[in-house]
PDB file of C-alpha atoms in Angstrom:
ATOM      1  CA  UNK A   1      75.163  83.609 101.579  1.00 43.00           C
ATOM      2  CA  UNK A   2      76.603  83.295 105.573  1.00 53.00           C
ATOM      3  CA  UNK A   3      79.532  81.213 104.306  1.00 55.00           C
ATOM      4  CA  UNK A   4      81.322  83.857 101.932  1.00 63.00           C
ATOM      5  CA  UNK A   5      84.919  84.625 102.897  1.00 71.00           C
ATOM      6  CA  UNK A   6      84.398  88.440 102.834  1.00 78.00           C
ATOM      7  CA  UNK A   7      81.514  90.276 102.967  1.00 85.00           C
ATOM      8  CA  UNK A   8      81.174  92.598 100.372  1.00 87.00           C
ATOM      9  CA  UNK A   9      82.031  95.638 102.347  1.00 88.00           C
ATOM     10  CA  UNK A  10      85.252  93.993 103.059  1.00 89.00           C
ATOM     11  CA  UNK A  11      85.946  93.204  99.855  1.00 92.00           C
ATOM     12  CA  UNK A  12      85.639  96.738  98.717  1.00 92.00           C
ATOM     13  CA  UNK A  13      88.253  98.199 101.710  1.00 93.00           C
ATOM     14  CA  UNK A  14      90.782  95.317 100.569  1.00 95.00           C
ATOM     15  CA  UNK A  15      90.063  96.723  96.274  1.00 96.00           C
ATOM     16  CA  UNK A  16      90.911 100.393  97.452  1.00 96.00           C
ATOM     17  CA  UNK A  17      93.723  99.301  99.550  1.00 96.00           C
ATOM     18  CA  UNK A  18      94.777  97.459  96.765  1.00 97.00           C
ATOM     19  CA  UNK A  19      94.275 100.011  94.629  1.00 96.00           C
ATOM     20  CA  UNK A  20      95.935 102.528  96.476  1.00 96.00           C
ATOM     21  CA  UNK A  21      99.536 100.408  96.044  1.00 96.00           C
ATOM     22  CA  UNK A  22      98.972 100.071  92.671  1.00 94.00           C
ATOM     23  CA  UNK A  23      99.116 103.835  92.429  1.00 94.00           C
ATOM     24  CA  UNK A  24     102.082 103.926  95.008  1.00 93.00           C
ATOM     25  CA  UNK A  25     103.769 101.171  92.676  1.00 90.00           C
ATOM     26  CA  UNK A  26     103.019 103.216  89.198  1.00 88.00           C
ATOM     27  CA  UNK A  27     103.798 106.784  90.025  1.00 89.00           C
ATOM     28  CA  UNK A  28     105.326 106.616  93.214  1.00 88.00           C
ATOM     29  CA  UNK A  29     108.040 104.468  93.742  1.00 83.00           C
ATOM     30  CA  UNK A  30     111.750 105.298  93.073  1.00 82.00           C
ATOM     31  CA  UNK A  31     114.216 103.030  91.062  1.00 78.00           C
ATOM     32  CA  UNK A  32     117.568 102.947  92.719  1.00 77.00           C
ATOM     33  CA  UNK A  33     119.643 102.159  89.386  1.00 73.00           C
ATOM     34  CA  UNK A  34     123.646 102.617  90.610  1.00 73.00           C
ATOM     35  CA  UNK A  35     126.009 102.262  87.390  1.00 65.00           C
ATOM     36  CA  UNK A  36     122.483 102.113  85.060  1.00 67.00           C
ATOM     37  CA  UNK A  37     121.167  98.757  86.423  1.00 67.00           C
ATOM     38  CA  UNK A  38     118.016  98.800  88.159  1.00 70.00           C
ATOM     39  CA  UNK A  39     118.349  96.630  91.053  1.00 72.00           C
ATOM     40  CA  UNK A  40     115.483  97.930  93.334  1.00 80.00           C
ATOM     41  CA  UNK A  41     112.355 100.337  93.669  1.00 82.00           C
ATOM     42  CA  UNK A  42     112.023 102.021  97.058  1.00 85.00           C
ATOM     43  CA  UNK A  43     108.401 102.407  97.676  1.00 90.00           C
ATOM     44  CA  UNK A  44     105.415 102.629 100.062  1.00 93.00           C
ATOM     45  CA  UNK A  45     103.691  99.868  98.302  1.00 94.00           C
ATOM     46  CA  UNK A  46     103.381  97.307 101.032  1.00 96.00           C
ATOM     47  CA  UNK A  47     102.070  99.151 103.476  1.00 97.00           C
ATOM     48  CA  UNK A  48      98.233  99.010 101.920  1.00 97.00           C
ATOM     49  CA  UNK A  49      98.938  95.790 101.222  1.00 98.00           C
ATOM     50  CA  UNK A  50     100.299  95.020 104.883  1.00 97.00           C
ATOM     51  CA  UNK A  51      97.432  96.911 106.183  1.00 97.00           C
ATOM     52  CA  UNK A  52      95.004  94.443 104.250  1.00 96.00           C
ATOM     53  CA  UNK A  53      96.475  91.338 105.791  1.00 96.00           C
ATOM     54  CA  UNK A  54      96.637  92.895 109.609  1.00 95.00           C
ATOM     55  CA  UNK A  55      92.698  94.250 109.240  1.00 94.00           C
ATOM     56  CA  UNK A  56      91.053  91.044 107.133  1.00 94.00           C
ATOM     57  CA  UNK A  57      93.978  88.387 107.301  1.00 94.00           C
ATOM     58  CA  UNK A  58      96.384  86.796 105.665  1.00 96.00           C
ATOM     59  CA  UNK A  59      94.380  85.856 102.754  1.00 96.00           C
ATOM     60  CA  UNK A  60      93.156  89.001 102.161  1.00 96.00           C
ATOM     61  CA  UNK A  61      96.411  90.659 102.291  1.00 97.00           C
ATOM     62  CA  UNK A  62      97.768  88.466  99.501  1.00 98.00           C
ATOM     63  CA  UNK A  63      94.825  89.451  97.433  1.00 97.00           C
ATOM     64  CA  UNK A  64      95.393  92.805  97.833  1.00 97.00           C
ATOM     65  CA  UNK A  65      98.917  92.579  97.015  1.00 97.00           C
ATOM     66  CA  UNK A  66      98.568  90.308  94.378  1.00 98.00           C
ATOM     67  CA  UNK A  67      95.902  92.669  92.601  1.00 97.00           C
ATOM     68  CA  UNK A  68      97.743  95.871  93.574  1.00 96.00           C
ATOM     69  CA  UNK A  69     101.165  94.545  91.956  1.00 94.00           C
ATOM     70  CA  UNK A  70      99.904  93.147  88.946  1.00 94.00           C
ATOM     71  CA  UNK A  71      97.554  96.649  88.254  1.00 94.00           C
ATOM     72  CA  UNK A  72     100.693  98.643  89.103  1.00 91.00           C
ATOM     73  CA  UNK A  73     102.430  97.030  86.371  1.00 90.00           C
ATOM     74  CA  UNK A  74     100.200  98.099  84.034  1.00 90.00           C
ATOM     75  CA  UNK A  75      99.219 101.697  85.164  1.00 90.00           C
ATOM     76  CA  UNK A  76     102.846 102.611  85.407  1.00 78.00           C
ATOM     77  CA  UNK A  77     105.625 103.086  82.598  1.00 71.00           C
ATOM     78  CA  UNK A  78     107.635 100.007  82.935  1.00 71.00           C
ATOM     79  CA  UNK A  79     110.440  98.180  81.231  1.00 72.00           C
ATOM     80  CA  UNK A  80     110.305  94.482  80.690  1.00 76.00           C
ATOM     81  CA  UNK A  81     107.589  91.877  80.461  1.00 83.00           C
ATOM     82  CA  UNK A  82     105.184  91.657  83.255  1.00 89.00           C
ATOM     83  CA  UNK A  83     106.282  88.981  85.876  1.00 90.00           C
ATOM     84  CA  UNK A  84     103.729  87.275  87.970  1.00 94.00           C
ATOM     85  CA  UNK A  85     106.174  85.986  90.411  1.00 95.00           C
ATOM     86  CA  UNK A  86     106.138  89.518  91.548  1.00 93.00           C
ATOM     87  CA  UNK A  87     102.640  89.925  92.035  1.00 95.00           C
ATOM     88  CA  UNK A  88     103.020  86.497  94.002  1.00 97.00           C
ATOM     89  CA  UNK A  89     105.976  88.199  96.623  1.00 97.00           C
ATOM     90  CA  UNK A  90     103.930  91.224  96.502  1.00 97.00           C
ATOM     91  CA  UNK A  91     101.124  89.163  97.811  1.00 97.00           C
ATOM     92  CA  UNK A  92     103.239  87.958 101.014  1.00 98.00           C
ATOM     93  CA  UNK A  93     103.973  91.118 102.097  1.00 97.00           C
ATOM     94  CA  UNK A  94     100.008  91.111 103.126  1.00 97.00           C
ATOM     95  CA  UNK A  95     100.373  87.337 104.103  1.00 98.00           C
ATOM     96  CA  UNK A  96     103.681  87.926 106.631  1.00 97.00           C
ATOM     97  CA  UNK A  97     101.938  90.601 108.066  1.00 96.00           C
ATOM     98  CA  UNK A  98      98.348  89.243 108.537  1.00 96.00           C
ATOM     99  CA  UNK A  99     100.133  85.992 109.826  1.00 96.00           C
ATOM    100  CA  UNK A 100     101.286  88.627 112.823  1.00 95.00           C
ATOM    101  CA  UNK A 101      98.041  89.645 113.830  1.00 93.00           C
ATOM    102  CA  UNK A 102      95.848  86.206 113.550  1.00 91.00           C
ATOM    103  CA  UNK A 103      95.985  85.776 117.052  1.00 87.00           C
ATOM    104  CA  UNK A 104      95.719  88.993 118.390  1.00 86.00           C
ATOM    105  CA  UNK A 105      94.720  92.682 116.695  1.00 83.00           C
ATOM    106  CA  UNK A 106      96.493  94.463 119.484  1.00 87.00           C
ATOM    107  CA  UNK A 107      99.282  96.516 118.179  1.00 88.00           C
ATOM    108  CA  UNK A 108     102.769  97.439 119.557  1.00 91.00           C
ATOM    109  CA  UNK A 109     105.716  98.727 117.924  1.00 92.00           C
ATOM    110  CA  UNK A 110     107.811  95.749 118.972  1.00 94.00           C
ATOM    111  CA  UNK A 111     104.634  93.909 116.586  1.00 95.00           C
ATOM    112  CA  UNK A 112     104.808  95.960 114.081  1.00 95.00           C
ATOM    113  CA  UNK A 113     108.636  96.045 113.818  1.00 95.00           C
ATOM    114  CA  UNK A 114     108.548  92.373 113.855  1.00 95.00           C
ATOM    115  CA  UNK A 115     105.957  92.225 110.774  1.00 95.00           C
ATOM    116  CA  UNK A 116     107.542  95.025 108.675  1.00 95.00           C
ATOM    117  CA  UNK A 117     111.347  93.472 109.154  1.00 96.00           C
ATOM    118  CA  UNK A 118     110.084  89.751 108.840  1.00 97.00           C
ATOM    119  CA  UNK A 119     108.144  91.110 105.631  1.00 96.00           C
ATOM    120  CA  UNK A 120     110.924  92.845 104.259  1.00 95.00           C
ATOM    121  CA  UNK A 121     113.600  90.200 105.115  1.00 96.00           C
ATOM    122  CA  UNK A 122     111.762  87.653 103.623  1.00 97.00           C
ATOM    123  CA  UNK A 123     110.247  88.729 100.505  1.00 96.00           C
ATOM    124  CA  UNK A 124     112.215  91.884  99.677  1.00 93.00           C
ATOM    125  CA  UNK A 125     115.849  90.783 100.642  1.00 94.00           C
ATOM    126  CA  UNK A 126     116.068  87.456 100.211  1.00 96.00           C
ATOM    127  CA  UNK A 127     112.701  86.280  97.850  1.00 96.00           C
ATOM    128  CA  UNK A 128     112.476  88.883  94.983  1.00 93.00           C
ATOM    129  CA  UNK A 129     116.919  88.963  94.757  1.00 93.00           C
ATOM    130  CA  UNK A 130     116.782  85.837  94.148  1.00 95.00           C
ATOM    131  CA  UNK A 131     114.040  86.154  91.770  1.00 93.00           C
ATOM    132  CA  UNK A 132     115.827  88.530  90.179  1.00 90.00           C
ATOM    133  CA  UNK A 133     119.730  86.650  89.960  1.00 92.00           C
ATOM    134  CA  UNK A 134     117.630  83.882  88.589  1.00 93.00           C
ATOM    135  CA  UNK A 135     115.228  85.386  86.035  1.00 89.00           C
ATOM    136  CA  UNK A 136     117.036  88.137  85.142  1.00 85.00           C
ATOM    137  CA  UNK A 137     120.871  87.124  85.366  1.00 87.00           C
ATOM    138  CA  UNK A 138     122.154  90.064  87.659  1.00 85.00           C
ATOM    139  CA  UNK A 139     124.792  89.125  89.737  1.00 88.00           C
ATOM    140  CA  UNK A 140     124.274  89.069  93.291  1.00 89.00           C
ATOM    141  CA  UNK A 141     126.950  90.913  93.994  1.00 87.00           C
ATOM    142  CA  UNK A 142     125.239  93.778  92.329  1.00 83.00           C
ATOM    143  CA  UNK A 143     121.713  92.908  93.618  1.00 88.00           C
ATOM    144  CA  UNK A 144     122.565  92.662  97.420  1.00 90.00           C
ATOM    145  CA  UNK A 145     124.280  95.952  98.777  1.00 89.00           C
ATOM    146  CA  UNK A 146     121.459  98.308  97.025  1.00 88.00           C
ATOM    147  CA  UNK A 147     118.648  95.965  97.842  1.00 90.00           C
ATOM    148  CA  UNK A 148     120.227  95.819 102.032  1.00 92.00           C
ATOM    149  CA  UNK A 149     120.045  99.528 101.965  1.00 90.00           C
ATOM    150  CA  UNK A 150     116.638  99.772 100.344  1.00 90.00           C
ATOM    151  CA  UNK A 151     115.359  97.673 103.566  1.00 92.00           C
ATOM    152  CA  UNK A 152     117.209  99.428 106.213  1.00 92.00           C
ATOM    153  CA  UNK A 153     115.596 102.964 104.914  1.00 91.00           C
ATOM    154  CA  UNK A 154     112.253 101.426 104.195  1.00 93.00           C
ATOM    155  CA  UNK A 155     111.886  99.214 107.184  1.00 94.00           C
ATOM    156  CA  UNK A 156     111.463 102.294 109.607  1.00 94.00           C
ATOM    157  CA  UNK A 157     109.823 104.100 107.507  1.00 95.00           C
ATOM    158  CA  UNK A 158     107.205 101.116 106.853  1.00 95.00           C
ATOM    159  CA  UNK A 159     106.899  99.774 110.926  1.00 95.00           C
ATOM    160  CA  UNK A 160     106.001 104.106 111.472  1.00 96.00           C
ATOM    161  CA  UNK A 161     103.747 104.176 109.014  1.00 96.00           C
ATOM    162  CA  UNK A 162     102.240 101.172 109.769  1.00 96.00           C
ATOM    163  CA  UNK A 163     101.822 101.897 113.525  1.00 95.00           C
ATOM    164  CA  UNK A 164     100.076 105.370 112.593  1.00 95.00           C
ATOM    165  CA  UNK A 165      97.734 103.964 109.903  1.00 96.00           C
ATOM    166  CA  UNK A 166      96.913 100.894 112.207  1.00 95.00           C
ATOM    167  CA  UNK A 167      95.896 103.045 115.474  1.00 93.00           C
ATOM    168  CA  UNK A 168      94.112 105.670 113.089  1.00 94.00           C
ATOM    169  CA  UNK A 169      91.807 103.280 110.957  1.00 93.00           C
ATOM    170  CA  UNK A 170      91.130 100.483 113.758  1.00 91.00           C
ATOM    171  CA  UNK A 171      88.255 102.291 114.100  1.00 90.00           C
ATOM    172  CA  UNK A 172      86.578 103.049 111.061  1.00 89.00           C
ATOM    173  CA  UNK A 173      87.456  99.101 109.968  1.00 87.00           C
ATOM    174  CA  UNK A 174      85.628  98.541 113.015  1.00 83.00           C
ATOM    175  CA  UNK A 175      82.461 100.801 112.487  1.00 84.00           C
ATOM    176  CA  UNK A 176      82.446  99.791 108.664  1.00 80.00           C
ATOM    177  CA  UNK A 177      82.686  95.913 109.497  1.00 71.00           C
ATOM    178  CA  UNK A 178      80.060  95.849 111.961  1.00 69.00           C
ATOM    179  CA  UNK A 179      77.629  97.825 109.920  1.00 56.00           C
ATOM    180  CA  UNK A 180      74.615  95.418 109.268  1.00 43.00           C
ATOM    181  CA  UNK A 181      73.596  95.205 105.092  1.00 41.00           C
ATOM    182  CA  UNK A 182      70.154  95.789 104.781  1.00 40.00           C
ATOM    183  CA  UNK A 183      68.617  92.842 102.141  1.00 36.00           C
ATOM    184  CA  UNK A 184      65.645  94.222 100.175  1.00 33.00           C
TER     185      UNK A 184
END
């Protein structure tokens, strides 16, 4: 029983976080749709998932994304065939972020700047439009301009939130994690 991965009180903070961005992906997020074609969702679904990967790690964090994205696609009204390769990006939002804080849990703006942009760079900007130009057929001339400005609104919005949520739930993460379960 000492080897699991997560103890079960972790895995339950990493489900609600999860399940928290699958109800920011299904009700919450706003398609950006210039000239009728959706080429992005603006959204405060990473930042659970972020949140998982900088409390319990990187592996958790893709968990929790993974989950939350696939469960958002199927609470939500959406158009299309479910994906997975969006759950997957979804999940290294949580990865990119955890990756940050592996060494050290202490938290600056110039560290959480670093793991929202490099997040958003890499899976939002460059991973998912290409996903998109190569699944889907959109040009990348009509992918790229909406998809820049998504990131450049979201990305402050996301290292803000992120610094708040970190510095408020450090320590109930703390208190919950070190909490001892009693075995009958």
């Amino acid at each position: 029983m000492k080897n699991n991965i997560f103890s079960l009180r972790t895995l339950i903070i990493i489900a609600l976080l999860a399940a928290l961005a699958a109800v920011l992906k299904a009700f919450f997020s706003i398609p950006i749709a210039p000239a009728g074609l959706k080429t992005v969702d603006v959204s405060l679904t990473p930042i659970p998932v972020m949140l998982a990967g900088i409390f319990f790690g990187p592996l958790a964090g893709f968990l929790a994304g993974f989950v939350a994205d696939t469960a958002g696609y199927f609470l939500g009204v959406q158009i299309g065939a479910y994906n997975p390769v969006f759950s997957v990006t979804m999940g290294l939002f949580g990865v990119i972020a955890g990756l940050f804080y592996l060494k050290s849990k202490r938290n600056t703006i110039l560290k959480v700047t670093a793991a929202s942009a490099s997040a958003q760079i890499i899976v939002s900007v460059i991973i998912n439009t290409v996903v998109i130009w190569l699944y889907y057929g959109v040009p990348l001339a009509a992918l790229l301009p909406t998809r820049l400005i998504a990131a450049a609104v979201e990305l402050p919005v996301y290292a803000w939130l992120l610094m708040l949520l970190i510095e408020a739930l450090r320590p109930l993460i703390a208190k919950i994690s070190k909490q001892q379960i009693v075995q009958t």
